[in-house]
Each structure stands twice: as C-alpha cells, then as structure tokens.
Amino acid sequence: FAKYYTPVVVFLALALAIVPPFIIEGATFSEWLYRALAFLVVSCPCALVVSIPLGFFGGIGGASRSGILVKGGNYLEALNDTEIVVFDKTGTLTKGVFKVTGIKPQSNFSKEELIRFAAYAENYSNHPIATSIVNAYDKEIDKNLVTAYEEISGQGIKAIINGKQVLAGNTKLMSERNIAFEHAEYAGTVVHIAIDNVYAGHIVISDEIKEDSIQTIKALKEIGIKKTIMLTGDDKFVASRVAKQIGIDEVHAELLPHQKVEKIELLNKEKSEKGKIIFVGDGINDAPVLARADIGIAMGGIGSDAAIEAADVVIMTDEPSKIATAIKVAKKTRRIVTENIVFALGVKAILLILIAFGVGTMWEAVFGDVGVTLLAVLNSMRAIQKKY
C-alpha cells in the first residue's frame, strides 16, 4: 500500500504547491504552499501504520486471555477464511485418558498371561494406550526379559519377551502377519495380541469424549464452517461411533501419519481459492499434518513438543471449543481493522479535498493526522477485550 500511496500523495502535494500559482490568476505561491503542506500532514498514514498492527496485537492478546496462543497476525488473519476443520481423534476430541475395560483371551491363554505379555510389549511406548495397559497390569516389569523392541508406525509393537515373539497392535498388524484374529466391535480401542504368531486375544481400552466436543462442532457450523472431518489411526468402528456422536461430517480411520498428509492434500483441492484448512491434533504423529495444513492447531496441555512446535496456534486448555473462539477473535479483529482502514482513509479523503479547495486549515490537517490516529488506536484496543 505504501509503495503506491506515498509517492502519489507527495507528487499531488508538490503539484498543489507549484501548478495553481501558474494557472490561476491572482494565486500566490505562499497560499498554495500552505495548502500543500496541510495536504501532506493530512495524507500522513500514521493512523494506518499504527492502528492496523495494534489491532492484530490486540486480537492476539484477546486470544491469549482465553488460553489460545496465536503465533502471528498472519495466522489470525488466515482464521477468517477457514472453510474446513480437520480433527485428530485421540487427545483432541477425546480426553486421551485410557482405561482397560476388557481382557478377552483366546487359544487357551489366560487373562493374566494376556495382560502380562501386552504390558511387557507396551512398556517402552509413551502412547496413552500403552500406558493404560501397563497400569492395568499393575506389577513390576522386569525389563531384562524384553530382548528386542520395535514400534511399527500406524500398526503397533513387535517385541521379543522371554524368548517369545509378541505382537500388540491393531487389525492391520494382524492382517499383514497373516494371523487369524477375532474381529471385535467395541465402544473403545481394541489392541490385538499374538504370541509366536498365534492369536492370544484382545484388550479393550475405552476413551471418553471431551465434554465440549459436541458443542465445538455445533459452534463451528454456526460460524459458517463448511465441513468438519476426522482423521485417525484408530479402528473404523470406533472412529465412526465417535464421529456420529459428536456430529462430524466425514471420517477417515486406520490412517498412517503420511496418509493423513495425503488426505490434507486432497482436501486442498476441495476448498476455494482463498479458503483455508485447519488441522487440530496433539500427538507427535500429527506434526507433519500440522505443518502441511494452512493453519495447524495443537493441544498445548497434553500435546507433544513436536506438535506444539509445528503448530501455528496452540490451545493451552485442551478444549476443542476454543477453535470456534479463535475464529471469532479473528473475525472481530478483522472487523476492527477494517473499521480503522475505512475511517482513516474516509476522513483523510474528505479533508484532502477540503484543504485542496482552501476550505480546511492546518488545524483540520492536524486532526486528520494525529486525531484520527488516536481514535483508530482507541478502536484497536477493543480487540483485546474478551467479548466475541
């Protein structure tokens, strides 16, 4: 804006001082020089230069008061054009606090054996599901018995425990190893266990939906979000059940981290030219998707460091409803900034015309510069208030 505005008003002021004395009979150079100087004072863009960044700073401050950390004014501005909001499931829409609610042994294995092998296999993992299994075992684990350990991305864990090969993971892990297993449909996550390539049974782990998840989707629809989507590595049945309960439009389950990125790439083709996609996640596996989305939002309380680092916005309270709040803050900030632009340019345009015709004086010019700047600054300060 300054690239064009500044030279235009400077040359207009110069023309105002030099041209009229030559073409208007009786015009004096001193009179038109005074008008040109007043014209320059009015045209000074202080109101815009000060109030617009201040409006965004106020918006960022207002968001932080609500526990939302926005990493820049460009991300706050981008939130205004959000069309699609994509969610991870575990830890984002659900609490991520898992508890073992069922132990279903098979092939002559006992419940104690099943939970013991599962706990040993999951002992080195920091995933909430792994932690819940270890907690359910509730006995001391001899790490010397684990002689090999491998995490298989998007599938589960392979470990050698006391000379036995143990597989613990989802249906993909069982299918790829050609292990016949029982297809179980529960209102929770199912971890299948195989020992020496023999299906030993499965463990059911339940996760609660966050209290405000349903309200989040409703609020997003109310503010004009076109589509809500869930991307998760969890079982299709569990993911579909959660999505239906919350009210999400579309769900894609049993995805690996790179497949989530591919889904975001496909969604980029669905949005409009100016439309933006938000991805909301919390885990280390979400970092690539958070970075690829137009706006990445991480859960700051339970989120991994990698996810928080990759995100553009961080919700410190882990409440998904804050996403709608962030968008409302962005819309309010844009409205205030637009008011300042229209007000500043409108007043300046009127005063520039009046001064050019000799109706306005230097006093009006000072008001057009300093007065308008102060009023715009005061208006910008409204952005920091927690009223959306």
PDB file of C-alpha atoms in Angstrom, residues 14-165:
ATOM      1  CA  LEU A  14       4.084  19.104  -4.938  1.00  0.00           C
ATOM      2  CA  ALA A  15       1.652  19.756  -7.785  1.00  0.00           C
ATOM      3  CA  LEU A  16      -0.694  21.599  -5.389  1.00  0.00           C
ATOM      4  CA  ALA A  17       2.119  23.962  -4.404  1.00  0.00           C
ATOM      5  CA  ILE A  18       3.519  24.637  -7.896  1.00  0.00           C
ATOM      6  CA  VAL A  19       0.761  24.316 -10.528  1.00  0.00           C
ATOM      7  CA  PRO A  20      -2.073  26.626  -9.240  1.00  0.00           C
ATOM      8  CA  PRO A  21       0.084  29.823  -8.987  1.00  0.00           C
ATOM      9  CA  PHE A  22       0.872  29.456 -12.711  1.00  0.00           C
ATOM     10  CA  ILE A  23      -2.629  28.697 -13.963  1.00  0.00           C
ATOM     11  CA  ILE A  24      -4.932  30.567 -11.531  1.00  0.00           C
ATOM     12  CA  GLU A  25      -4.990  34.337 -11.816  1.00  0.00           C
ATOM     13  CA  GLY A  26      -4.188  36.098  -8.524  1.00  0.00           C
ATOM     14  CA  ALA A  27      -2.997  32.899  -6.803  1.00  0.00           C
ATOM     15  CA  THR A  28       0.031  33.337  -4.569  1.00  0.00           C
ATOM     16  CA  PHE A  29       2.768  30.791  -4.081  1.00  0.00           C
ATOM     17  CA  SER A  30       2.695  31.165  -0.258  1.00  0.00           C
ATOM     18  CA  GLU A  31      -1.039  30.366  -0.076  1.00  0.00           C
ATOM     19  CA  TRP A  32      -0.759  27.212  -2.171  1.00  0.00           C
ATOM     20  CA  LEU A  33       2.419  26.151  -0.380  1.00  0.00           C
ATOM     21  CA  TYR A  34       0.423  26.346   2.883  1.00  0.00           C
ATOM     22  CA  ARG A  35      -2.325  24.209   1.339  1.00  0.00           C
ATOM     23  CA  ALA A  36       0.259  21.709   0.055  1.00  0.00           C
ATOM     24  CA  LEU A  37       1.864  21.408   3.491  1.00  0.00           C
ATOM     25  CA  ALA A  38      -1.550  20.908   5.128  1.00  0.00           C
ATOM     26  CA  PHE A  39      -2.294  18.341   2.406  1.00  0.00           C
ATOM     27  CA  LEU A  40       0.916  16.465   3.303  1.00  0.00           C
ATOM     28  CA  VAL A  41       0.074  16.494   7.035  1.00  0.00           C
ATOM     29  CA  VAL A  42      -3.371  15.006   6.403  1.00  0.00           C
ATOM     30  CA  SER A  43      -2.035  12.379   3.996  1.00  0.00           C
ATOM     31  CA  CYS A  44       0.451  11.021   6.567  1.00  0.00           C
ATOM     32  CA  PRO A  45      -0.624   7.355   7.046  1.00  0.00           C
ATOM     33  CA  CYS A  46       0.086   7.213  10.810  1.00  0.00           C
ATOM     34  CA  ALA A  47      -3.456   6.043  11.586  1.00  0.00           C
ATOM     35  CA  LEU A  48      -2.994   3.016   9.336  1.00  0.00           C
ATOM     36  CA  VAL A  49       0.622   2.275  10.267  1.00  0.00           C
ATOM     37  CA  VAL A  50      -0.136   2.322  13.996  1.00  0.00           C
ATOM     38  CA  SER A  51      -3.716   1.068  14.329  1.00  0.00           C
ATOM     39  CA  ILE A  52      -3.613  -1.943  11.963  1.00  0.00           C
ATOM     40  CA  PRO A  53      -0.696  -3.795  13.646  1.00  0.00           C
ATOM     41  CA  LEU A  54      -2.099  -2.720  17.016  1.00  0.00           C
ATOM     42  CA  GLY A  55      -5.438  -4.279  16.065  1.00  0.00           C
ATOM     43  CA  PHE A  56      -3.729  -7.623  15.373  1.00  0.00           C
ATOM     44  CA  PHE A  57      -1.673  -7.370  18.566  1.00  0.00           C
ATOM     45  CA  GLY A  58      -4.914  -6.733  20.419  1.00  0.00           C
ATOM     46  CA  GLY A  59      -6.519  -9.762  18.753  1.00  0.00           C
ATOM     47  CA  ILE A  60      -3.551 -11.958  19.721  1.00  0.00           C
ATOM     48  CA  GLY A  61      -3.779 -10.595  23.270  1.00  0.00           C
ATOM     49  CA  GLY A  62      -7.522 -11.220  23.407  1.00  0.00           C
ATOM     50  CA  ALA A  63      -6.988 -14.794  22.214  1.00  0.00           C
ATOM     51  CA  SER A  64      -4.275 -15.401  24.842  1.00  0.00           C
ATOM     52  CA  ARG A  65      -6.692 -14.262  27.547  1.00  0.00           C
ATOM     53  CA  SER A  66      -8.860 -17.195  26.506  1.00  0.00           C
ATOM     54  CA  GLY A  67      -5.948 -19.641  26.603  1.00  0.00           C
ATOM     55  CA  ILE A  68      -5.260 -19.528  22.849  1.00  0.00           C
ATOM     56  CA  LEU A  69      -1.705 -18.728  21.735  1.00  0.00           C
ATOM     57  CA  VAL A  70      -1.559 -17.409  18.154  1.00  0.00           C
ATOM     58  CA  LYS A  71       1.974 -17.299  16.760  1.00  0.00           C
ATOM     59  CA  GLY A  72       1.422 -14.335  14.434  1.00  0.00           C
ATOM     60  CA  GLY A  73      -1.020 -11.851  12.955  1.00  0.00           C
ATOM     61  CA  ASN A  74      -0.893 -13.700   9.614  1.00  0.00           C
ATOM     62  CA  TYR A  75      -2.374 -16.810  11.259  1.00  0.00           C
ATOM     63  CA  LEU A  76      -5.031 -14.721  12.999  1.00  0.00           C
ATOM     64  CA  GLU A  77      -5.956 -13.223   9.637  1.00  0.00           C
ATOM     65  CA  ALA A  78      -5.994 -16.661   7.967  1.00  0.00           C
ATOM     66  CA  LEU A  79      -8.507 -17.986  10.525  1.00  0.00           C
ATOM     67  CA  ASN A  80     -11.125 -15.684   8.959  1.00  0.00           C
ATOM     68  CA  ASP A  81     -11.116 -17.698   5.728  1.00  0.00           C
ATOM     69  CA  THR A  82     -11.460 -21.157   7.300  1.00  0.00           C
ATOM     70  CA  GLU A  83     -13.730 -23.483   5.301  1.00  0.00           C
ATOM     71  CA  ILE A  84     -12.735 -26.962   6.514  1.00  0.00           C
ATOM     72  CA  VAL A  85     -11.717 -28.060  10.024  1.00  0.00           C
ATOM     73  CA  VAL A  86      -9.948 -31.437  10.294  1.00  0.00           C
ATOM     74  CA  PHE A  87      -9.562 -33.177  13.673  1.00  0.00           C
ATOM     75  CA  ASP A  88      -7.413 -35.910  15.072  1.00  0.00           C
ATOM     76  CA  LYS A  89      -9.434 -38.094  17.473  1.00  0.00           C
ATOM     77  CA  THR A  90      -7.390 -39.214  20.459  1.00  0.00           C
ATOM     78  CA  GLY A  91      -6.497 -36.376  22.810  1.00  0.00           C
ATOM     79  CA  THR A  92      -8.235 -33.824  20.597  1.00  0.00           C
ATOM     80  CA  LEU A  93     -11.926 -34.734  20.551  1.00  0.00           C
ATOM     81  CA  THR A  94     -11.479 -37.387  23.241  1.00  0.00           C
ATOM     82  CA  LYS A  95      -9.733 -36.982  26.587  1.00  0.00           C
ATOM     83  CA  GLY A  96      -6.851 -39.281  25.740  1.00  0.00           C
ATOM     84  CA  VAL A  97      -7.162 -40.803  29.205  1.00  0.00           C
ATOM     85  CA  PHE A  98      -7.439 -44.524  28.525  1.00  0.00           C
ATOM     86  CA  LYS A  99      -8.552 -47.311  30.815  1.00  0.00           C
ATOM     87  CA  VAL A 100      -8.603 -51.061  30.191  1.00  0.00           C
ATOM     88  CA  THR A 101     -12.264 -52.138  30.252  1.00  0.00           C
ATOM     89  CA  GLY A 102     -11.976 -55.661  28.844  1.00  0.00           C
ATOM     90  CA  ILE A 103      -9.465 -58.523  28.566  1.00  0.00           C
ATOM     91  CA  LYS A 104     -10.591 -61.218  26.115  1.00  0.00           C
ATOM     92  CA  PRO A 105      -8.110 -64.148  25.901  1.00  0.00           C
ATOM     93  CA  GLN A 106      -8.144 -66.774  23.121  1.00  0.00           C
ATOM     94  CA  SER A 107      -6.288 -70.020  22.286  1.00  0.00           C
ATOM     95  CA  ASN A 108      -6.024 -71.311  25.872  1.00  0.00           C
ATOM     96  CA  PHE A 109      -4.292 -68.163  27.114  1.00  0.00           C
ATOM     97  CA  SER A 110      -5.437 -66.798  30.482  1.00  0.00           C
ATOM     98  CA  LYS A 111      -6.344 -63.175  31.226  1.00  0.00           C
ATOM     99  CA  GLU A 112      -3.217 -62.860  33.387  1.00  0.00           C
ATOM    100  CA  GLU A 113      -0.962 -64.081  30.580  1.00  0.00           C
ATOM    101  CA  LEU A 114      -2.596 -61.815  28.015  1.00  0.00           C
ATOM    102  CA  ILE A 115      -2.283 -58.634  30.083  1.00  0.00           C
ATOM    103  CA  ARG A 116       1.277 -59.564  31.161  1.00  0.00           C
ATOM    104  CA  PHE A 117       2.574 -60.048  27.611  1.00  0.00           C
ATOM    105  CA  ALA A 118       0.762 -56.891  26.482  1.00  0.00           C
ATOM    106  CA  ALA A 119       2.224 -54.840  29.368  1.00  0.00           C
ATOM    107  CA  TYR A 120       5.758 -56.062  28.653  1.00  0.00           C
ATOM    108  CA  ALA A 121       5.338 -55.287  24.950  1.00  0.00           C
ATOM    109  CA  GLU A 122       3.933 -51.783  25.590  1.00  0.00           C
ATOM    110  CA  ASN A 123       6.326 -50.899  28.412  1.00  0.00           C
ATOM    111  CA  TYR A 124       8.709 -48.826  26.261  1.00  0.00           C
ATOM    112  CA  SER A 125       5.972 -46.879  24.489  1.00  0.00           C
ATOM    113  CA  ASN A 126       4.788 -43.479  25.770  1.00  0.00           C
ATOM    114  CA  HIS A 127       1.445 -43.691  23.952  1.00  0.00           C
ATOM    115  CA  PRO A 128      -1.579 -43.237  26.270  1.00  0.00           C
ATOM    116  CA  ILE A 129      -2.958 -46.648  25.202  1.00  0.00           C
ATOM    117  CA  ALA A 130       0.344 -48.319  26.140  1.00  0.00           C
ATOM    118  CA  THR A 131       0.346 -46.531  29.498  1.00  0.00           C
ATOM    119  CA  SER A 132      -3.176 -47.741  30.256  1.00  0.00           C
ATOM    120  CA  ILE A 133      -2.169 -51.383  29.600  1.00  0.00           C
ATOM    121  CA  VAL A 134       0.910 -51.098  31.838  1.00  0.00           C
ATOM    122  CA  ASN A 135      -1.249 -49.523  34.567  1.00  0.00           C
ATOM    123  CA  ALA A 136      -3.804 -52.336  34.255  1.00  0.00           C
ATOM    124  CA  TYR A 137      -1.054 -54.949  34.753  1.00  0.00           C
ATOM    125  CA  ASP A 138      -0.050 -53.120  37.962  1.00  0.00           C
ATOM    126  CA  LYS A 139       3.002 -55.302  38.657  1.00  0.00           C
ATOM    127  CA  GLU A 140       6.725 -54.717  38.400  1.00  0.00           C
ATOM    128  CA  ILE A 141       8.088 -55.287  34.905  1.00  0.00           C
ATOM    129  CA  ASP A 142      11.471 -56.966  34.505  1.00  0.00           C
ATOM    130  CA  LYS A 143      12.903 -55.108  31.520  1.00  0.00           C
ATOM    131  CA  ASN A 144      15.664 -57.702  31.142  1.00  0.00           C
ATOM    132  CA  LEU A 145      13.053 -60.099  29.750  1.00  0.00           C
ATOM    133  CA  VAL A 146      12.497 -57.780  26.759  1.00  0.00           C
ATOM    134  CA  THR A 147      15.372 -58.557  24.402  1.00  0.00           C
ATOM    135  CA  ALA A 148      14.046 -56.801  21.272  1.00  0.00           C
ATOM    136  CA  TYR A 149      11.565 -53.999  20.696  1.00  0.00           C
ATOM    137  CA  GLU A 150      10.221 -52.347  17.543  1.00  0.00           C
ATOM    138  CA  GLU A 151       7.456 -49.786  17.033  1.00  0.00           C
ATOM    139  CA  ILE A 152       5.632 -50.311  13.728  1.00  0.00           C
ATOM    140  CA  SER A 153       4.194 -46.972  12.608  1.00  0.00           C
ATOM    141  CA  GLY A 154       0.410 -46.928  12.479  1.00  0.00           C
ATOM    142  CA  GLN A 155       0.138 -50.601  13.459  1.00  0.00           C
ATOM    143  CA  GLY A 156       1.581 -51.401  16.874  1.00  0.00           C
ATOM    144  CA  ILE A 157       4.560 -53.080  18.517  1.00  0.00           C
ATOM    145  CA  LYS A 158       6.739 -56.125  17.921  1.00  0.00           C
ATOM    146  CA  ALA A 159       8.839 -57.402  20.844  1.00  0.00           C
ATOM    147  CA  ILE A 160      10.760 -60.478  21.971  1.00  0.00           C
ATOM    148  CA  ILE A 161       9.725 -61.230  25.565  1.00  0.00           C
ATOM    149  CA  ASN A 162      11.342 -64.106  27.433  1.00  0.00           C
ATOM    150  CA  GLY A 163      12.136 -65.747  24.085  1.00  0.00           C
ATOM    151  CA  LYS A 164       8.617 -65.372  22.670  1.00  0.00           C
ATOM    152  CA  GLN A 165       7.693 -63.051  19.801  1.00  0.00           C
TER     153      GLN A 165
END
